[in-house]
CSV table of C-alpha atoms and ligand atoms in Angstrom, one decimal:
chain,number,residue,atom,x,y,z
A,15,MET,CA,-172.0,157.1,-2.5
A,16,LYS,CA,-175.8,157.0,-2.0
A,17,ASP,CA,-177.6,160.4,-1.8
A,18,ASN,CA,-174.2,162.0,-1.2
A,19,LYS,CA,-173.6,159.8,1.8
A,20,LEU,CA,-170.5,157.7,2.4
A,21,ILE,CA,-170.8,154.0,2.1
A,22,THR,CA,-168.6,151.7,4.1
A,23,LEU,CA,-168.1,148.0,3.5
A,24,GLY,CA,-167.2,146.2,6.7
A,25,ILE,CA,-165.6,142.8,6.9
A,26,GLU,CA,-165.1,140.6,10.0
A,27,THR,CA,-163.4,137.2,10.1
A,28,SER,CA,-161.5,137.2,13.4
A,29,CYS,CA,-162.9,134.0,14.9
A,30,ASP,CA,-165.8,131.7,13.7
A,31,GLU,CA,-168.2,134.2,12.1
A,32,THR,CA,-167.7,135.3,8.5
A,33,SER,CA,-169.5,138.7,8.2
A,34,ALA,CA,-169.9,141.5,5.7
A,35,ALA,CA,-172.0,144.7,6.2
A,36,VAL,CA,-172.8,147.9,4.4
A,37,ILE,CA,-173.0,151.1,6.5
A,38,LEU,CA,-174.4,154.4,5.3
A,39,GLU,CA,-172.6,157.4,6.8
A,40,GLU,CA,-171.7,156.7,10.4
A,41,ARG,CA,-174.5,154.6,11.9
A,42,GLU,CA,-177.1,153.4,9.4
A,43,VAL,CA,-176.9,149.6,8.7
A,44,LEU,CA,-178.0,148.8,5.2
A,45,SER,CA,-177.1,145.1,5.6
A,46,ASN,CA,-175.3,142.9,8.1
A,47,VAL,CA,-174.8,139.3,6.8
A,48,ILE,CA,-173.3,136.8,9.3
A,49,ALA,CA,-172.4,133.2,8.3
A,50,SER,CA,-171.8,131.4,11.6
A,51,GLN,CA,-169.6,128.3,11.9
A,52,ILE,CA,-170.9,127.3,15.3
A,53,LYS,CA,-172.4,124.0,14.0
A,54,VAL,CA,-169.0,123.1,12.4
A,55,HIS,CA,-167.1,123.6,15.6
A,56,GLN,CA,-169.7,122.2,18.0
A,57,ALA,CA,-168.4,118.7,17.3
A,58,PHE,CA,-165.0,119.7,18.7
A,59,GLY,CA,-166.3,121.6,21.7
A,60,GLY,CA,-164.6,124.8,20.6
A,61,VAL,CA,-163.2,126.7,17.6
A,62,VAL,CA,-160.6,124.8,15.6
A,63,PRO,CA,-158.5,127.5,13.9
A,64,GLU,CA,-157.6,125.7,10.7
A,65,ILE,CA,-161.2,124.7,10.1
A,66,ALA,CA,-162.3,128.2,10.8
A,67,SER,CA,-159.9,129.6,8.1
A,68,ARG,CA,-161.1,127.1,5.5
A,69,HIS,CA,-164.7,128.1,6.1
A,70,HIS,CA,-163.9,131.8,6.0
A,71,LEU,CA,-162.3,131.2,2.6
A,72,ASN,CA,-165.4,129.4,1.3
A,73,ASN,CA,-167.9,131.9,2.8
A,74,ILE,CA,-166.3,135.3,2.3
A,75,ASN,CA,-167.3,136.0,-1.3
A,76,PRO,CA,-170.9,134.8,-1.0
A,77,VAL,CA,-171.3,136.8,2.2
A,78,ILE,CA,-170.0,140.0,0.6
A,79,ASP,CA,-172.2,139.5,-2.4
A,80,GLN,CA,-175.2,139.0,-0.1
A,81,ALA,CA,-174.4,142.1,1.9
A,82,LEU,CA,-174.2,144.2,-1.3
A,83,LYS,CA,-177.5,142.7,-2.6
A,84,GLU,CA,-179.4,143.3,0.7
A,85,ALA,CA,-178.1,146.9,0.8
A,86,ASP,CA,-179.2,147.3,-2.8
A,87,ILE,CA,-175.8,148.6,-4.0
A,88,THR,CA,-173.0,147.4,-6.3
A,89,LEU,CA,-169.3,147.4,-5.6
A,90,LYS,CA,-169.0,150.7,-7.5
A,91,ASP,CA,-171.0,152.4,-4.7
A,92,VAL,CA,-168.5,151.4,-2.0
A,93,ASP,CA,-166.5,154.4,-0.7
A,94,LEU,CA,-164.2,152.7,1.9
A,95,ILE,CA,-163.4,149.3,3.2
A,96,GLY,CA,-163.0,148.5,6.9
A,97,VAL,CA,-161.7,145.1,8.1
A,98,THR,CA,-160.7,143.5,11.4
A,99,SER,CA,-156.9,143.4,11.6
A,100,GLY,CA,-156.7,141.9,15.1
A,101,PRO,CA,-156.8,140.5,17.7
A,102,GLY,CA,-158.0,137.1,16.7
A,103,LEU,CA,-157.0,133.8,15.0
A,104,VAL,CA,-154.2,134.7,12.6
A,105,GLY,CA,-155.4,132.4,9.7
A,106,ALA,CA,-159.0,133.6,10.1
A,107,LEU,CA,-157.9,137.3,10.1
A,108,LEU,CA,-155.8,136.8,7.0
A,109,ILE,CA,-158.8,135.7,4.9
A,110,GLY,CA,-160.7,139.0,5.7
A,111,LEU,CA,-157.6,141.1,5.3
A,112,ALA,CA,-156.6,139.6,1.9
A,113,THR,CA,-160.1,140.1,0.6
A,114,ALA,CA,-160.3,143.7,1.9
A,115,LYS,CA,-156.9,144.6,0.5
A,116,SER,CA,-157.7,143.1,-2.9
A,117,MET,CA,-161.0,145.0,-3.1
A,118,ALA,CA,-159.4,148.3,-1.9
A,119,TYR,CA,-156.7,147.9,-4.6
A,120,VAL,CA,-159.0,147.1,-7.5
A,121,LEU,CA,-161.7,149.7,-6.5
A,122,LYS,CA,-159.0,152.3,-5.6
A,123,LYS,CA,-160.8,153.0,-2.3
A,124,PRO,CA,-159.4,153.7,1.2
A,125,LEU,CA,-158.6,150.7,3.4
A,126,ILE,CA,-159.1,150.9,7.2
A,127,GLY,CA,-157.9,148.2,9.7
A,128,VAL,CA,-160.1,148.0,12.8
A,129,HIS,CA,-159.2,146.6,16.2
A,130,HIS,CA,-161.9,144.0,17.1
A,131,ILE,CA,-162.5,145.6,20.5
A,132,GLN,CA,-163.0,149.0,18.9
A,133,GLY,CA,-165.6,147.2,16.7
A,134,HIS,CA,-167.4,145.7,19.7
A,135,ILE,CA,-167.5,149.2,21.4
A,136,SER,CA,-168.8,150.8,18.1
A,137,ALA,CA,-171.7,148.4,17.9
A,138,ILE,CA,-173.4,150.6,20.5
A,139,TYR,CA,-173.6,153.6,18.2
A,140,ILE,CA,-175.7,151.7,15.7
A,141,GLU,CA,-178.8,151.4,17.9
A,142,HIS,CA,-178.2,154.5,20.0
A,143,LYS,CA,-177.9,157.3,17.5
A,144,GLU,CA,-177.6,160.0,20.2
A,145,LEU,CA,-174.8,158.3,22.1
A,146,GLU,CA,-171.4,159.9,22.0
A,147,PRO,CA,-168.2,159.5,23.9
A,148,PRO,CA,-167.0,159.9,26.6
A,149,PHE,CA,-168.4,156.7,28.3
A,150,LEU,CA,-167.2,153.7,30.3
A,151,ALA,CA,-167.3,150.4,28.5
A,152,LEU,CA,-167.2,146.8,29.7
A,153,VAL,CA,-166.1,144.6,26.8
A,154,VAL,CA,-166.8,140.9,27.5
A,155,SER,CA,-166.5,138.2,24.9
A,156,GLY,CA,-164.9,134.8,24.3
A,157,GLY,CA,-161.5,136.3,23.9
A,158,HIS,CA,-161.6,139.5,25.9
A,159,THR,CA,-162.6,141.0,29.2
A,160,SER,CA,-161.7,144.7,29.5
A,161,ILE,CA,-162.9,147.8,31.2
A,162,VAL,CA,-162.3,150.7,28.8
A,163,ASP,CA,-162.6,154.4,29.2
A,164,VAL,CA,-163.8,155.6,25.8
A,165,THR,CA,-162.7,159.3,25.7
A,166,ASP,CA,-163.4,159.8,22.0
A,167,TYR,CA,-164.3,157.8,18.9
A,168,ASN,CA,-160.7,156.8,18.4
A,169,SER,CA,-159.3,157.4,21.8
A,170,TYR,CA,-159.4,154.7,24.5
A,171,THR,CA,-157.7,154.0,27.9
A,172,VAL,CA,-157.8,150.3,29.1
A,173,LEU,CA,-158.4,150.5,32.8
A,174,GLY,CA,-158.4,146.8,33.5
A,175,SER,CA,-158.3,143.4,31.7
A,176,THR,CA,-158.3,139.8,32.4
A,177,ARG,CA,-155.0,138.3,33.6
A,178,ASP,CA,-155.9,134.8,32.3
A,179,ASP,CA,-159.2,133.6,30.9
A,180,ALA,CA,-161.8,135.9,29.3
A,181,ALA,CA,-165.3,135.8,30.8
A,182,GLY,CA,-166.8,134.1,27.8
A,183,GLU,CA,-164.1,131.5,27.8
A,184,ALA,CA,-165.0,130.7,31.5
A,185,PHE,CA,-168.6,130.3,30.4
A,186,ASP,CA,-167.6,127.9,27.6
A,187,LYS,CA,-165.2,125.9,29.8
A,188,VAL,CA,-167.7,125.5,32.7
A,189,ALA,CA,-170.5,124.5,30.2
A,190,ARG,CA,-168.2,121.8,28.9
A,191,VAL,CA,-167.5,120.5,32.4
A,192,LEU,CA,-171.3,120.5,33.0
A,193,GLY,CA,-171.9,118.6,29.8
A,194,LEU,CA,-174.1,121.5,28.4
A,195,GLY,CA,-172.4,121.9,25.0
A,196,TYR,CA,-170.8,124.7,23.0
A,197,PRO,CA,-170.9,127.7,22.9
A,198,GLY,CA,-171.5,127.6,26.7
A,199,GLY,CA,-172.6,131.2,27.4
A,200,PRO,CA,-176.2,131.0,26.1
A,201,LEU,CA,-176.6,127.4,27.5
A,202,ILE,CA,-175.5,128.5,31.0
A,203,ASP,CA,-177.7,131.6,30.7
A,204,GLU,CA,-180.7,129.3,30.0
A,205,ALA,CA,-179.9,126.6,32.6
A,206,ALA,CA,-179.3,129.3,35.2
A,207,LYS,CA,-182.9,130.6,34.9
A,208,LYS,CA,-184.1,127.2,36.3
A,209,GLY,CA,-181.5,127.0,39.1
A,210,ASN,CA,-180.7,128.5,42.5
A,211,PRO,CA,-177.8,131.0,42.2
A,212,HIS,CA,-177.1,130.6,45.9
A,213,ALA,CA,-176.9,126.8,45.9
A,214,VAL,CA,-173.1,127.0,45.9
A,215,GLU,CA,-171.1,130.1,46.8
A,216,PHE,CA,-168.2,129.9,44.3
A,217,LYS,CA,-165.3,132.3,45.1
A,218,ARG,CA,-165.6,135.8,43.7
A,219,VAL,CA,-162.1,136.8,42.5
A,220,PHE,CA,-161.7,140.6,43.0
A,221,LEU,CA,-157.8,140.5,43.1
A,222,GLU,CA,-156.0,143.4,45.0
A,223,LYS,CA,-158.2,146.1,46.6
A,224,GLY,CA,-159.2,148.6,43.9
A,225,SER,CA,-157.9,146.5,41.0
A,226,LEU,CA,-159.9,146.7,37.8
A,227,ASP,CA,-158.3,143.5,36.4
A,228,PHE,CA,-160.1,140.2,36.3
A,229,SER,CA,-159.1,136.5,36.8
A,230,PHE,CA,-161.5,133.8,35.7
A,231,SER,CA,-159.1,130.8,35.3
A,232,GLY,CA,-159.8,129.5,38.8
A,233,ILE,CA,-163.5,129.2,38.5
A,234,LYS,CA,-163.5,126.2,36.2
A,235,THR,CA,-161.3,124.4,38.8
A,236,GLY,CA,-163.7,125.5,41.5
A,237,VAL,CA,-166.7,124.0,39.6
A,238,LEU,CA,-164.7,120.8,38.9
A,239,ASN,CA,-163.7,120.4,42.5
A,240,HIS,CA,-167.3,120.9,43.6
A,241,LEU,CA,-168.6,118.3,41.1
A,242,ASN,CA,-165.9,115.8,42.2
A,243,THR,CA,-166.6,116.3,45.9
A,244,GLU,CA,-170.4,115.9,45.4
A,245,LYS,CA,-169.8,112.7,43.3
A,246,LEU,CA,-167.5,111.2,46.0
A,247,LYS,CA,-170.2,111.9,48.6
A,248,GLY,CA,-172.7,110.2,46.3
A,249,ASN,CA,-174.8,113.3,46.0
A,250,GLN,CA,-177.0,114.1,43.0
A,251,ILE,CA,-175.7,117.1,40.8
A,252,ASN,CA,-178.2,119.7,39.9
A,253,VAL,CA,-176.7,121.3,36.7
A,254,ASN,CA,-179.1,124.2,36.8
A,255,ASP,CA,-178.0,125.1,40.3
A,256,ILE,CA,-174.3,125.0,39.4
A,257,ALA,CA,-174.9,127.0,36.3
A,258,ALA,CA,-176.8,129.7,38.2
A,259,SER,CA,-174.2,129.8,41.0
A,260,PHE,CA,-171.3,130.0,38.6
A,261,GLN,CA,-173.0,132.7,36.6
A,262,LEU,CA,-173.7,134.8,39.6
A,263,SER,CA,-170.1,134.6,40.8
A,264,VAL,CA,-168.8,135.9,37.4
A,265,ILE,CA,-171.5,138.5,36.9
A,266,GLU,CA,-171.1,140.0,40.4
A,267,VAL,CA,-167.4,140.6,39.7
A,268,LEU,CA,-168.1,142.1,36.2
A,269,VAL,CA,-170.7,144.5,37.6
A,270,GLY,CA,-168.8,145.4,40.7
A,271,LYS,CA,-165.7,146.4,38.9
A,272,THR,CA,-167.5,148.2,36.1
A,273,ILE,CA,-169.4,150.4,38.6
A,274,MET,CA,-166.2,151.0,40.5
A,275,ALA,CA,-164.5,152.2,37.2
A,276,ALA,CA,-167.4,154.5,36.3
A,277,GLU,CA,-167.2,156.1,39.7
A,278,ARG,CA,-163.5,156.5,39.5
A,279,THR,CA,-163.5,158.1,36.0
A,280,LYS,CA,-166.7,160.1,36.9
A,281,ARG,CA,-168.5,158.7,33.8
A,282,ASP,CA,-172.2,158.7,34.0
A,283,LYS,CA,-172.7,156.6,30.8
A,284,VAL,CA,-172.0,152.8,30.9
A,285,VAL,CA,-171.8,150.6,27.9
A,286,ILE,CA,-171.6,146.8,27.8
A,287,ALA,CA,-170.4,145.1,24.6
A,288,GLY,CA,-169.2,141.8,23.2
A,289,GLY,CA,-170.8,138.3,23.1
A,290,VAL,CA,-171.2,138.0,26.9
A,291,ALA,CA,-173.1,141.3,26.9
A,292,ALA,CA,-176.1,139.2,25.7
A,293,ASN,CA,-176.2,137.5,29.1
A,294,SER,CA,-179.5,138.2,30.8
A,295,LEU,CA,-178.2,138.4,34.4
A,296,LEU,CA,-175.4,140.8,33.4
A,297,ARG,CA,-177.9,143.0,31.7
A,298,ASP,CA,-180.3,142.9,34.7
A,299,MET,CA,-177.8,143.4,37.4
A,300,MET,CA,-175.9,146.1,35.5
A,301,LYS,CA,-179.3,147.9,34.9
A,302,ASP,CA,-180.1,147.8,38.6
A,303,GLU,CA,-176.7,149.0,39.7
A,304,CYS,CA,-176.6,151.8,37.1
A,305,GLU,CA,-180.1,152.9,38.2
A,306,ARG,CA,-179.0,153.0,41.8
A,307,LYS,CA,-176.0,155.1,41.0
A,308,GLY,CA,-177.8,157.4,38.5
A,309,PHE,CA,-175.8,156.2,35.5
A,310,SER,CA,-177.3,155.6,32.0
A,311,LEU,CA,-176.8,152.1,30.7
A,312,TYR,CA,-176.5,151.1,27.0
A,313,PHE,CA,-176.2,147.6,25.5
A,314,PRO,CA,-176.6,146.3,21.9
A,315,SER,CA,-179.3,143.9,20.9
A,316,PRO,CA,-177.9,140.3,20.9
A,317,ILE,CA,-177.1,140.2,17.1
A,318,LEU,CA,-174.8,143.2,17.6
A,319,CYS,CA,-173.2,141.7,20.7
A,320,THR,CA,-171.8,138.8,18.8
A,321,ASP,CA,-169.1,139.1,16.1
A,322,ASN,CA,-170.5,141.1,13.1
A,323,ALA,CA,-169.2,143.3,10.4
A,324,ALA,CA,-171.7,146.2,11.0
A,325,MET,CA,-169.7,147.1,14.1
A,326,ILE,CA,-166.4,147.0,12.1
A,327,GLY,CA,-167.9,149.2,9.3
A,328,CYS,CA,-169.0,151.7,11.9
A,329,ALA,CA,-165.6,151.8,13.6
A,330,ALA,CA,-163.9,152.1,10.2
A,331,TYR,CA,-166.1,155.2,9.4
A,332,TYR,CA,-165.0,157.0,12.5
A,333,LYS,CA,-161.3,156.1,11.9
A,334,TYR,CA,-161.6,157.4,8.3
A,335,LYS,CA,-163.2,160.6,9.4
A,336,SER,CA,-160.2,161.2,11.8
A,337,GLY,CA,-157.8,160.7,8.9
A,338,LEU,CA,-156.6,157.2,10.1
A,339,GLU,CA,-156.2,155.4,6.8
A,340,ASP,CA,-154.1,152.2,6.3
A,341,ASN,CA,-151.9,151.1,3.4
A,342,PHE,CA,-151.4,147.7,1.8
A,343,PHE,CA,-148.8,146.7,4.4
A,344,LEU,CA,-151.8,146.3,6.8
A,345,ASP,CA,-151.3,142.9,8.4
A,346,ALA,CA,-153.0,140.5,10.8
A,347,TYR,CA,-152.1,141.0,14.5
A,348,PRO,CA,-153.4,138.1,16.6
A,349,ASN,CA,-152.5,139.8,19.9
A,350,MET,CA,-153.0,143.5,18.9
A,351,ALA,CA,-153.3,145.9,21.8
A,352,LEU,CA,-156.1,148.4,21.9
B,414,KG4,O1,-168.0,138.5,20.9
B,414,KG4,P1,-168.1,137.1,20.6
B,414,KG4,O2,-169.2,136.6,19.6
B,414,KG4,O3,-166.8,136.5,20.0
B,414,KG4,C1,-165.5,136.9,20.5
B,414,KG4,O4,-165.0,138.0,20.1
B,414,KG4,O5,-165.0,136.1,21.4
B,414,KG4,O6,-168.3,136.3,22.0
B,414,KG4,C2,-168.5,134.9,22.1
B,414,KG4,C3,-168.6,134.6,23.5
B,414,KG4,C4,-168.6,133.0,23.8
B,414,KG4,O7,-167.7,132.7,24.8
B,414,KG4,C5,-170.1,132.8,24.2
B,414,KG4,O8,-170.2,131.7,25.1
B,414,KG4,C6,-170.4,134.1,24.9
B,414,KG4,O9,-169.8,135.1,24.1
B,414,KG4,N1,-171.8,134.3,25.1
B,414,KG4,C7,-172.5,134.4,26.3
B,414,KG4,C8,-173.8,134.6,26.0
B,414,KG4,N2,-174.0,134.6,24.6
B,414,KG4,C9,-172.7,134.5,24.1
B,414,KG4,N3,-172.0,134.4,27.5
B,414,KG4,C10,-172.9,134.4,28.5
B,414,KG4,N4,-174.2,134.6,28.3
B,414,KG4,C11,-174.7,134.7,27.1
B,414,KG4,N5,-176.1,134.8,26.9
B,415,ZN,ZN1,-165.8,139.5,19.4
């Protein structure tokens, strides 16, 4: 407790970021420490699960110590512990869970398992203190692409999801094909700024009429086919043009379906969350479309788009306030449904 306010310790280890955060009451972030493993995995062109687990193990205690220090509290001040319990890499999740469970046991404090997507959505509360559900959320990351109707803090309806690759996964795969490196999203975003988005009209996959699902698995093949054809013709490849054209084809579908979902659910507040929410074209196009429709648009700053424990702490607070507490049987669920 600090000044009679509840203190939550958030822990996130679902993929390649080891993070711990201290949250005061529902939305005030006292610290949000993130140890990124991007450099470790870059050599492999993607996250290697076993290596990720080992790094989480090395990083977790120093990261928690740093989060407590930056928040100027000690373990004794912590009132509850929130931890990502899924979805994610099972070995990576287990490191966060084992740590959180041990701490909850020793400190005799409540333990709250958080769904990673609920965490991404809750990131929006941190910088928009006035924002409350209901709203429509597009959650786009390396592992997820979903349109979610957020009816209350702990109440969600998934209206559509990807049937194959996540949007971030498509960015990462296409970046690899273009030789840009890993993670591909920010690199494509930068390259696209120097390219012509109409150089190649890649197919926009909208699926059946009215569907709010996505499919991004074909786009990498589309880009590969284009590159091969151009090479056979002896034409020069302009990587910036391909990046811009690919990006536009993905973002148009994301924006189109999100707006369709907002109209269908009659929500006038739209939230974008997850790693891909940092994409500059997605932000710009969504802003224009929301303005045209009279919707209010909210997105987190880039550090809260990526995986972080502040969003997990915030989600844990709202679960705790609704009486949703876990016990020590809490486990890691790699494919957990929202
Ligand atoms: O939320 P996140 O940090 O981790 C997951 O939960 O997956 O998202 C990471 C994903 C990666 O695929 C990365 O390439 C993508 O977000 N990303 C971006 C941008 N920044 C990160 N994609 C497009 N444009 C960006 N600026
Ligand atoms: Zn994430």
